[in-house]
Amino acid sequence: MGEPLYFAMGEYRAKIPSDRQYALNHMWAQASAGHALRFGFSAYAVRLLQDVYFLEWLVPPGTLLAEKQEIGQIESQKAEASLYTPCAGKMVQFNETLLRDPSAINVDKYETGWLFEMADTLDDLLTPEQYLQHLTKVWEVTQQTIRGQMNG
């Protein structure tokens, strides 16, 4: 495994491990058991959400899913949002532990805080370097949104 990359979010540095791929919706993907990919939120996403306290899944395991299909709901200190698949594929399993206590998303996002596993994915995922470039592009808009929320 290579050295992780980092993205500066003001004074916070978002870690981007180099042993996985990334999606435009700020999820990481890593090979799991069988042919499945395990997905979770990147440090960038967790930093913007801040303190996730509720998670709900809307589809059962075994469901064939389209890219950007809604699969759940999340609530945090900063947002209530729908969760969407980063790519098409078959839902294998959800991290059921998170339903009881989603705090692992906040404290261990790249290990025990994983969200779900999908198989048969037709992934169009980014390398860590490509994801870092994507963050650089979206960061200015993100900062303007954050400032607008604070001034609103």
CSV table of C-alpha atoms in Angstrom, one decimal:
chain,number,residue,atom,x,y,z
A,1,MET,CA,0.0,0.0,0.0
A,2,GLY,CA,1.4,3.4,-1.0
A,3,GLU,CA,1.3,6.5,1.2
A,4,PRO,CA,-2.1,8.2,1.6
A,5,LEU,CA,-2.8,11.5,-0.1
A,6,TYR,CA,-4.3,14.5,1.7
A,7,PHE,CA,-6.7,17.2,0.7
A,8,ALA,CA,-6.6,20.5,2.6
A,9,MET,CA,-10.1,21.6,3.8
A,10,GLY,CA,-9.1,24.8,5.5
A,11,GLU,CA,-7.1,23.7,8.6
A,12,TYR,CA,-8.4,20.1,8.3
A,13,ARG,CA,-6.6,17.6,6.2
A,14,ALA,CA,-8.8,14.9,4.6
A,15,LYS,CA,-7.0,11.6,4.3
A,16,ILE,CA,-7.3,9.8,1.0
A,17,PRO,CA,-5.9,6.2,1.4
A,18,SER,CA,-4.1,5.0,-1.8
A,19,ASP,CA,-5.3,1.4,-1.5
A,20,ARG,CA,-8.8,2.0,-2.8
A,21,GLN,CA,-10.8,3.8,-5.5
A,22,TYR,CA,-13.2,6.7,-5.2
A,23,ALA,CA,-16.5,7.8,-6.6
A,24,LEU,CA,-17.7,11.3,-7.5
A,25,ASN,CA,-20.2,11.1,-4.7
A,26,HIS,CA,-17.4,11.0,-2.2
A,27,MET,CA,-17.4,7.3,-1.4
A,28,TRP,CA,-14.4,5.0,-1.4
A,29,ALA,CA,-14.5,1.5,-2.8
A,30,GLN,CA,-12.2,-1.4,-1.9
A,31,ALA,CA,-12.3,-5.1,-3.0
A,32,SER,CA,-14.0,-7.3,-0.4
A,33,ALA,CA,-14.9,-10.9,-0.2
A,34,GLY,CA,-15.7,-12.6,-3.5
A,35,HIS,CA,-16.2,-10.2,-6.3
A,36,ALA,CA,-17.8,-7.5,-4.1
A,37,LEU,CA,-16.7,-3.9,-3.6
A,38,ARG,CA,-17.0,-2.4,-0.1
A,39,PHE,CA,-18.1,1.2,-0.1
A,40,GLY,CA,-17.9,3.9,2.6
A,41,PHE,CA,-17.7,7.7,2.9
A,42,SER,CA,-14.4,9.5,2.3
A,43,ALA,CA,-12.9,11.7,5.0
A,44,TYR,CA,-14.0,14.7,2.8
A,45,ALA,CA,-17.7,13.6,3.0
A,46,VAL,CA,-17.5,12.8,6.7
A,47,ARG,CA,-16.0,16.2,7.5
A,48,LEU,CA,-18.8,18.0,5.6
A,49,LEU,CA,-21.5,15.8,7.2
A,50,GLN,CA,-20.1,16.1,10.8
A,51,ASP,CA,-21.4,13.7,13.4
A,52,VAL,CA,-23.6,11.2,11.7
A,53,TYR,CA,-26.3,10.0,14.1
A,54,PHE,CA,-28.9,8.2,11.9
A,55,LEU,CA,-28.8,5.8,9.0
A,56,GLU,CA,-31.5,3.9,7.2
A,57,TRP,CA,-31.4,1.5,4.3
A,58,LEU,CA,-34.3,1.4,1.8
A,59,VAL,CA,-33.5,-1.6,-0.3
A,60,PRO,CA,-32.9,-5.2,0.7
A,61,PRO,CA,-29.7,-7.2,-0.1
A,62,GLY,CA,-29.9,-8.9,-3.5
A,63,THR,CA,-31.5,-5.9,-5.2
A,64,LEU,CA,-30.1,-5.0,-8.6
A,65,LEU,CA,-29.4,-1.3,-8.6
A,66,ALA,CA,-28.8,1.4,-11.2
A,67,GLU,CA,-26.1,4.0,-10.9
A,68,LYS,CA,-27.3,6.9,-8.7
A,69,GLN,CA,-30.3,4.9,-7.4
A,70,GLU,CA,-31.5,5.9,-3.9
A,71,ILE,CA,-30.6,3.3,-1.3
A,72,GLY,CA,-31.0,5.0,2.0
A,73,GLN,CA,-31.2,8.0,4.3
A,74,ILE,CA,-28.6,9.7,6.5
A,75,GLU,CA,-28.9,12.3,9.2
A,76,SER,CA,-26.0,14.2,10.7
A,77,GLN,CA,-25.3,17.4,12.6
A,78,LYS,CA,-25.1,19.3,9.2
A,79,ALA,CA,-27.5,17.5,6.9
A,80,GLU,CA,-30.4,15.2,6.2
A,81,ALA,CA,-29.8,13.5,2.9
A,82,SER,CA,-30.6,10.6,0.7
A,83,LEU,CA,-27.9,8.1,-0.1
A,84,TYR,CA,-27.3,7.0,-3.7
A,85,THR,CA,-25.3,4.2,-5.3
A,86,PRO,CA,-22.0,5.3,-6.8
A,87,CYS,CA,-22.4,2.7,-9.6
A,88,ALA,CA,-24.7,0.0,-10.9
A,89,GLY,CA,-24.6,-3.4,-9.4
A,90,LYS,CA,-26.1,-5.9,-7.0
A,91,MET,CA,-26.4,-5.0,-3.3
A,92,VAL,CA,-24.7,-7.8,-1.4
A,93,GLN,CA,-25.0,-6.5,2.2
A,94,PHE,CA,-25.2,-3.4,4.4
A,95,ASN,CA,-23.1,-2.8,7.5
A,96,GLU,CA,-25.9,-3.7,9.9
A,97,THR,CA,-23.8,-2.5,12.9
A,98,LEU,CA,-24.2,1.0,11.7
A,99,LEU,CA,-28.0,0.8,12.0
A,100,ARG,CA,-27.6,0.4,15.8
A,101,ASP,CA,-24.7,2.9,16.1
A,102,PRO,CA,-23.6,4.9,13.1
A,103,SER,CA,-20.8,6.6,15.0
A,104,ALA,CA,-18.2,4.3,13.3
A,105,ILE,CA,-18.8,6.5,10.2
A,106,ASN,CA,-17.4,9.4,12.1
A,107,VAL,CA,-14.5,7.7,13.9
A,108,ASP,CA,-13.3,4.9,11.6
A,109,LYS,CA,-14.6,5.8,8.1
A,110,TYR,CA,-12.1,3.6,6.2
A,111,GLU,CA,-12.5,0.4,8.2
A,112,THR,CA,-15.4,-0.4,10.6
A,113,GLY,CA,-17.5,2.6,9.3
A,114,TRP,CA,-18.0,1.0,5.8
A,115,LEU,CA,-21.5,1.4,4.5
A,116,PHE,CA,-22.4,-1.5,2.1
A,117,GLU,CA,-21.0,-4.0,-0.4
A,118,MET,CA,-22.0,-4.4,-4.0
A,119,ALA,CA,-21.2,-7.1,-6.6
A,120,ASP,CA,-21.3,-7.1,-10.4
A,121,THR,CA,-20.5,-3.5,-10.4
A,122,LEU,CA,-19.8,-1.7,-13.6
A,123,ASP,CA,-17.6,0.8,-11.8
A,124,ASP,CA,-16.3,4.0,-13.3
A,125,LEU,CA,-14.3,4.8,-10.2
A,126,LEU,CA,-11.4,7.2,-9.8
A,127,THR,CA,-7.8,6.6,-8.7
A,128,PRO,CA,-6.8,8.4,-5.5
A,129,GLU,CA,-5.0,11.0,-7.7
A,130,GLN,CA,-8.1,11.6,-9.8
A,131,TYR,CA,-10.2,11.9,-6.7
A,132,LEU,CA,-7.8,14.5,-5.3
A,133,GLN,CA,-8.2,16.5,-8.6
A,134,HIS,CA,-12.0,16.2,-8.3
A,135,LEU,CA,-11.8,17.6,-4.7
A,136,THR,CA,-9.7,20.5,-5.9
A,137,LYS,CA,-12.4,21.3,-8.5
A,138,VAL,CA,-15.4,21.1,-6.1
A,139,TRP,CA,-13.8,22.7,-3.0
A,140,GLU,CA,-14.4,26.3,-4.1
A,141,VAL,CA,-18.1,25.7,-4.6
A,142,THR,CA,-18.3,23.7,-1.3
A,143,GLN,CA,-16.7,26.6,0.6
A,144,GLN,CA,-19.2,29.1,-0.9
A,145,THR,CA,-22.1,26.8,0.1
A,146,ILE,CA,-20.7,26.5,3.7
A,147,ARG,CA,-20.3,30.3,3.9
A,148,GLY,CA,-23.9,30.7,2.6
A,149,GLN,CA,-25.2,28.3,5.3
A,150,MET,CA,-23.4,30.2,8.0
A,151,ASN,CA,-24.6,33.6,6.8
A,152,GLY,CA,-28.2,32.4,6.1
